[in-house]
Amino acid sequence: MQENYFHSEAVLVGKGLPSGGPWTPASIAAAAPSILEEQLSLPAAVLSAPALQHNLQWMRRFAQAYGCQLAPHGKTTMSPALFRMQLDAGAWGITLATAAQTAAAHAEGVQRVLLANQLVGKGNFELVASLQQRDPGFWFACVVDSAANVAALGSYFSARGQQIKVLLEIGLAGGRTGVRDEAQAQAVLEEIARWPDAVALVGVEVYEGVAGDEAGVRAMLQRSLAQWQAIHANGGFRQLPAILSGAGSAWFDVVAEEFSVLANDADAQIVLRPGCYLSHDVGIYRQAAERIHASNPVAREMGSSLQPALRLWAYVQSRPEPGKAIIGLGKRDAAFDAGFPVPALHYRPGEAAPSNAAVHWKVTAMMDQHAFLEVQADDALQVGDMLCFDISHPCLTFDKWRHLLVVDDAHRVVGAVSTQF
């Protein structure tokens, strides 16, 4: 792993830092503070450098096996250093969700953005148009599912003398965005055709995660593939190869399987967009990884699976009752929408090494700065002990931290990354 990803000179601010400072990723790496030697202020969010590297290479190999390219969803981390890692490992581009995220990524050198969202509103049009005007080499495309939105895009970008690239988004009745049927799709395509100089159709996109189960996911993907093939047969794409894109973090294997029928078609470019693979988790995405490893032949052949890279360290603050411990970690620090943090390691300062957390320890509730841990009365857990937690749903943990420390297997800091939410 190239250490320069974690050794910038940007000033780190906020929680989870050692005393002294000001700190930069480079200076904190030089100091190499140890979590186990209590040289950090806890709680602290950390990323395992070995797990990051493992996950980066695992997903690269998986995508290559199916002839797909990666545009990882940057909203998960919003970390320029992690974007650079992914791009240097061969990612085709970065997926984002908003115009503001796009501007932040471009400012840090990202040159290709797929906006997996509708671009709506004059202020957002202006942000993208300004980026395109300042940097003619910047590649940007958004998705569309509305003739009215296409008309607004066409009018604005025509007046600016620019062209905006779009992908037709396929949706599901009762789901999120995307055209629901052929009539809606045709209305959007007809409106795109009305703006030949300002709106360029470059592909088809789908977010299959709204389908819920594998049969529904495959049905959405097959419909998206058929739509791509129909547009291609009619010469409807402005440029070739034309993009066919799907894949959140839970079903990327099924997307690769369904879309790989175009892997050898020179007119097609398959782009997968998982965002959580780099950090992974022990909740919703571990469940997805277990399914993938059990059912996907490429994943099975690769042997290992993705590894949790994002963890949180905190102190035991109180043992107010025999069956309860209060941990200095709360909703301001960790995601709680897809399950509470899970105790992974227990360490008492001065011991040789952490031990595995007791399997019956369980977070039952969280407040802003406190977590309620269910324990047993005779558990060897006391105020001042340190606990390391795994998490579920990394997206909402990343956005609670302005920086995350990068650590080695000995829990010593080797750098840091900043976030730009």
XYZ file of C-alpha atoms in Angstrom:
421
model
C 0.000 0.000 0.000
C 1.329 3.455 -0.853
C 1.673 5.359 2.386
C 1.198 8.755 0.722
C -2.569 8.157 0.671
C -2.526 8.579 4.451
C 0.298 11.141 4.807
C -1.059 14.450 3.518
C -0.326 17.816 5.120
C -3.998 18.735 5.689
C -4.656 19.786 9.271
C -6.761 17.311 11.243
C -9.472 18.700 13.480
C -12.058 17.190 15.787
C -12.281 14.142 17.999
C -10.115 11.059 18.277
C -6.685 12.763 18.200
C -3.682 12.669 20.554
C -2.849 15.624 22.772
C -0.578 18.269 21.321
C -0.784 19.111 17.684
C -1.876 20.586 15.415
C -1.757 17.252 13.627
C -1.621 16.340 9.967
C -1.837 12.802 8.561
C 1.913 12.988 7.930
C 2.826 14.195 11.420
C 0.546 11.760 13.204
C 2.055 8.924 11.179
C 5.528 10.068 12.226
C 4.470 10.144 15.880
C 2.810 6.693 15.523
C 0.625 6.926 18.639
C -0.699 3.666 20.037
C -4.335 3.051 20.879
C -3.357 0.389 23.391
C -0.921 2.710 25.152
C -3.765 5.248 25.562
C -2.069 7.858 23.397
C -5.338 8.914 21.754
C -8.409 10.682 23.014
C -11.306 8.224 22.715
C -13.734 7.628 21.129
C -11.815 7.296 17.891
C -12.731 5.914 14.485
C -10.037 3.845 12.814
C -9.447 2.102 9.512
C -7.306 -1.028 9.292
C -4.623 -0.496 6.637
C -4.260 -4.244 5.899
C -8.040 -4.726 5.576
C -8.346 -1.725 3.252
C -5.691 -3.152 0.971
C -7.288 -6.593 1.013
C -10.728 -5.223 0.124
C -9.339 -2.970 -2.590
C -7.640 -5.858 -4.364
C -10.521 -8.284 -3.783
C -13.053 -6.062 -5.551
C -10.633 -5.246 -8.372
C -10.153 -8.954 -9.077
C -13.889 -9.668 -8.857
C -14.806 -6.933 -11.336
C -12.080 -7.980 -13.753
C -13.319 -11.566 -13.700
C -16.666 -10.378 -15.095
C -15.261 -7.831 -17.539
C -16.714 -4.966 -15.510
C -15.352 -1.609 -14.466
C -15.734 0.031 -11.063
C -17.083 3.457 -10.169
C -17.314 3.050 -6.377
C -19.960 5.166 -4.683
C -18.030 7.952 -2.997
C -20.873 9.019 -0.710
C -19.873 6.155 1.600
C -16.601 7.754 2.662
C -16.411 11.194 0.991
C -12.684 10.857 1.565
C -10.347 12.111 -1.175
C -7.520 9.869 0.039
C -9.707 6.796 -0.295
C -10.939 7.986 -3.704
C -7.300 8.162 -4.837
C -6.660 4.643 -3.551
C -9.596 3.312 -5.541
C -8.717 5.210 -8.717
C -5.064 4.175 -8.557
C -6.215 0.564 -8.169
C -7.981 0.839 -11.523
C -11.413 2.297 -10.772
C -12.933 3.858 -13.893
C -14.425 6.760 -11.938
C -16.237 7.739 -8.754
C -19.998 7.641 -8.281
C -21.577 10.448 -6.261
C -25.060 11.502 -5.195
C -25.149 15.315 -5.266
C -23.725 18.270 -7.165
C -21.976 19.438 -3.993
C -20.253 16.067 -3.594
C -19.219 16.305 -7.236
C -17.628 19.698 -6.712
C -15.766 18.451 -3.627
C -14.436 15.396 -5.466
C -13.383 17.413 -8.512
C -11.509 19.856 -6.268
C -9.463 16.891 -5.069
C -8.604 15.716 -8.569
C -11.413 13.299 -9.478
C -11.870 13.609 -13.250
C -14.772 11.242 -13.932
C -18.045 11.318 -11.963
C -21.199 9.332 -12.475
C -24.029 10.989 -10.543
C -26.372 8.146 -9.594
C -29.146 10.648 -9.064
C -31.247 13.174 -10.936
C -29.646 16.604 -11.302
C -32.488 18.966 -10.418
C -32.599 22.720 -9.874
C -30.795 25.727 -11.261
C -28.261 25.928 -8.435
C -27.165 22.360 -9.067
C -27.115 22.915 -12.840
C -24.840 25.885 -12.240
C -22.401 23.910 -10.117
C -21.938 21.261 -12.794
C -21.855 23.733 -15.670
C -19.164 25.739 -13.889
C -17.037 22.618 -13.413
C -17.417 21.716 -17.096
C -16.536 25.241 -18.176
C -13.424 25.458 -15.977
C -12.211 21.973 -16.823
C -13.029 20.697 -20.337
C -11.427 17.352 -19.443
C -13.883 16.697 -16.621
C -16.311 13.876 -17.457
C -19.726 14.056 -15.783
C -22.998 12.232 -16.327
C -26.227 12.127 -14.307
C -29.313 9.916 -14.515
C -32.764 10.965 -15.727
C -36.232 9.496 -15.233
C -38.440 12.468 -16.096
C -39.205 14.222 -19.356
C -39.707 17.432 -17.380
C -36.232 17.140 -15.866
C -34.703 16.463 -19.291
C -36.452 19.569 -20.640
C -35.040 21.653 -17.789
C -31.550 20.266 -18.356
C -31.821 20.826 -22.103
C -32.965 24.417 -21.716
C -30.275 25.325 -19.193
C -27.274 23.627 -20.814
C -28.333 24.771 -24.288
C -28.336 28.365 -23.048
C -24.857 27.806 -21.584
C -23.600 26.369 -24.868
C -22.777 23.103 -23.109
C -23.793 19.484 -23.300
C -24.712 17.284 -20.339
C -24.410 13.507 -20.469
C -27.296 11.452 -19.068
C -28.231 7.823 -18.431
C -31.805 6.602 -18.473
C -32.640 5.292 -14.994
C -34.764 2.165 -14.639
C -36.980 1.992 -11.565
C -39.507 -0.225 -9.825
C -43.119 0.439 -8.887
C -43.161 1.328 -5.197
C -39.398 1.800 -5.245
C -37.276 4.924 -5.414
C -36.458 6.822 -8.621
C -36.360 5.535 -12.201
C -38.894 5.029 -14.996
C -41.589 2.537 -14.057
C -42.678 1.325 -17.481
C -42.062 1.562 -21.208
C -44.331 4.587 -21.613
C -42.317 6.620 -19.106
C -39.052 5.476 -20.660
C -40.233 6.459 -24.115
C -41.327 9.901 -22.938
C -37.859 10.523 -21.482
C -36.118 9.271 -24.621
C -38.273 11.463 -26.828
C -37.451 14.526 -24.736
C -33.735 13.738 -24.903
C -34.042 13.605 -28.699
C -35.436 17.159 -28.659
C -32.095 18.475 -27.322
C -29.462 16.920 -29.612
C -26.832 19.544 -28.831
C -27.447 19.889 -25.084
C -28.405 16.431 -23.755
C -26.434 13.305 -24.728
C -27.731 9.855 -23.821
C -24.691 7.763 -22.887
C -26.173 4.755 -21.101
C -28.730 3.041 -18.887
C -28.554 2.887 -15.093
C -30.381 1.011 -12.343
C -30.248 0.759 -8.553
C -31.377 -2.797 -7.994
C -31.296 -2.716 -4.179
C -34.891 -1.484 -3.943
C -36.113 -4.863 -5.263
C -35.436 -6.581 -1.948
C -34.889 -10.195 -3.006
C -32.817 -11.957 -5.630
C -35.707 -12.727 -7.974
C -36.776 -9.085 -7.960
C -33.194 -7.900 -8.403
C -32.655 -10.156 -11.419
C -35.941 -8.990 -12.963
C -34.869 -5.328 -12.653
C -31.471 -6.084 -14.143
C -32.914 -8.029 -17.067
C -35.301 -5.173 -17.798
C -32.394 -2.715 -17.712
C -30.356 -4.905 -20.047
C -33.280 -5.170 -22.468
C -33.714 -1.388 -22.410
C -30.015 -0.881 -23.170
C -30.210 -3.351 -26.052
C -33.319 -1.684 -27.497
C -31.751 1.786 -27.399
C -28.557 0.454 -28.928
C -30.450 -1.307 -31.722
C -32.174 1.990 -32.565
C -28.898 3.945 -32.575
C -30.062 5.979 -29.596
C -26.786 6.339 -27.709
C -24.777 9.462 -28.449
C -21.465 7.719 -27.945
C -20.084 4.186 -27.839
C -19.267 2.253 -25.840
C -22.493 3.031 -24.006
C -22.687 2.481 -20.255
C -24.822 -0.131 -18.518
C -24.515 0.476 -14.790
C -25.893 -1.008 -11.601
C -24.789 -2.458 -8.265
C -25.108 -1.119 -4.808
C -23.051 -2.867 -2.146
C -25.411 -5.784 -1.503
C -26.069 -7.268 -4.974
C -22.991 -6.447 -7.049
C -22.420 -10.143 -7.764
C -25.867 -10.582 -9.309
C -25.410 -7.384 -11.339
C -22.091 -8.698 -12.658
C -23.678 -12.027 -13.548
C -26.649 -10.504 -15.408
C -24.765 -7.743 -17.205
C -21.713 -9.827 -18.152
C -23.541 -11.034 -21.271
C -22.269 -7.741 -22.718
C -18.726 -8.152 -21.407
C -17.346 -8.958 -24.865
C -19.455 -6.373 -26.702
C -17.199 -3.534 -27.807
C -20.205 -1.192 -27.808
C -20.911 -1.796 -24.094
C -19.243 -0.628 -20.917
C -20.437 -2.325 -17.718
C -19.911 -0.186 -14.620
C -20.462 -1.479 -11.074
C -20.959 1.045 -8.267
C -20.583 -0.623 -4.828
C -19.579 1.897 -2.176
C -19.139 -0.072 1.048
C -16.732 -2.781 -0.089
C -13.625 -0.812 0.930
C -14.602 -0.493 4.592
C -17.172 -3.346 4.711
C -18.945 -4.113 8.029
C -20.226 -6.895 10.278
C -23.901 -6.142 9.715
C -25.921 -5.774 6.542
C -22.923 -6.018 4.212
C -21.365 -9.009 5.947
C -24.684 -10.789 5.424
C -24.494 -9.874 1.741
C -20.871 -11.045 1.564
C -21.793 -14.405 3.102
C -24.504 -14.865 0.474
C -22.100 -13.893 -2.299
C -19.369 -16.235 -1.062
C -21.832 -19.112 -0.839
C -23.490 -18.636 -4.226
C -21.120 -16.869 -6.602
C -18.515 -19.072 -8.347
C -15.989 -16.258 -8.818
C -16.141 -15.287 -5.132
C -15.769 -18.923 -4.081
C -12.762 -19.382 -6.337
C -11.139 -16.283 -4.856
C -11.310 -17.950 -1.442
C -11.234 -15.067 1.001
C -14.034 -12.557 1.358
C -14.211 -8.859 2.206
C -12.980 -7.851 5.664
C -14.339 -5.250 8.115
C -11.913 -2.300 8.019
C -13.821 0.373 9.970
C -13.874 0.176 13.778
C -14.490 2.421 16.763
C -12.604 2.454 20.066
C -14.168 3.778 23.286
C -13.830 3.564 27.056
C -16.120 1.960 29.583
C -17.497 5.043 31.327
C -19.586 3.476 34.067
C -20.766 0.185 35.603
C -23.857 1.607 37.364
C -25.718 -1.735 37.634
C -24.604 -5.390 37.682
C -25.991 -6.081 34.221
C -25.124 -2.804 32.561
C -22.072 -0.875 31.392
C -22.139 2.591 29.859
C -19.703 3.152 26.991
C -18.358 6.522 25.857
C -19.709 6.090 22.360
C -23.010 7.333 20.978
C -25.136 8.381 18.032
C -22.679 11.209 17.353
C -20.013 8.581 16.656
C -21.573 5.497 15.073
C -24.367 4.449 12.744
C -27.388 2.965 14.467
C -29.941 2.734 11.641
C -28.982 -0.802 10.581
C -28.004 -2.241 13.959
C -25.985 -1.027 16.922
C -22.189 -1.323 17.102
C -20.960 -4.819 17.977
C -18.230 -5.317 20.624
C -15.234 -7.011 19.004
C -12.252 -6.544 21.329
C -11.729 -5.888 25.049
C -8.533 -4.370 26.383
C -7.476 -3.374 29.877
C -4.596 -0.890 29.741
C -1.382 -2.574 30.757
C -2.281 -6.017 29.454
C -0.238 -7.646 26.716
C -2.921 -7.573 24.029
C -6.662 -7.231 23.506
C -8.901 -10.263 23.872
C -12.114 -11.030 22.052
C -15.151 -9.359 23.546
C -17.588 -11.649 25.342
C -20.169 -12.962 22.893
C -23.034 -12.000 25.220
C -22.044 -8.332 25.401
C -24.626 -6.414 23.436
C -25.404 -2.758 22.836
C -29.119 -2.329 23.548
C -29.546 1.448 23.206
C -27.637 4.567 22.253
C -27.903 8.238 23.180
C -25.897 11.129 21.753
C -22.674 10.289 23.613
C -23.457 7.028 25.427
C -24.062 3.391 24.530
C -25.851 0.980 26.869
C -24.003 -2.351 26.984
C -25.774 -5.420 28.359
C -23.331 -7.507 30.408
C -23.381 -10.092 33.185
C -22.788 -9.214 36.808
C -19.568 -11.233 37.109
C -18.020 -10.042 33.843
C -14.476 -8.727 34.202
C -15.312 -5.330 32.779
C -14.536 -2.135 34.658
C -14.432 1.615 34.206
C -11.368 2.548 32.156
C -11.354 -0.626 30.085
C -11.283 -0.115 26.324
C -13.653 -1.719 23.846
C -13.289 -1.927 20.073
C -16.556 -2.053 18.129
C -17.417 -3.246 14.656
C -20.281 -1.453 12.919
C -23.139 -1.979 10.506
C -23.709 0.448 7.602
C -20.403 2.307 7.232
C -21.929 5.263 5.343
C -23.525 6.776 8.435
C -20.434 6.192 10.551
C -18.079 7.918 8.129
C -20.187 11.069 8.036
C -19.851 11.507 11.818
C -16.073 11.941 11.596
C -14.017 14.723 10.011
C -11.063 12.370 9.967
C -10.381 8.686 10.591
C -7.082 7.297 11.812
C -5.433 4.514 9.824
C -3.890 1.779 11.972
C -1.801 -1.339 11.561
C -2.475 -4.752 13.065
C -0.781 -3.669 16.312
C -3.329 -0.813 16.696
C -0.674 1.823 16.105
C -1.524 4.848 13.943
C 0.177 4.898 10.545
C -1.724 7.839 9.027
C -5.133 9.416 8.664
C -7.763 10.304 6.077
C -10.123 13.280 6.093
C -13.758 13.382 5.013
C -15.643 16.123 3.167
C -19.315 15.684 4.004
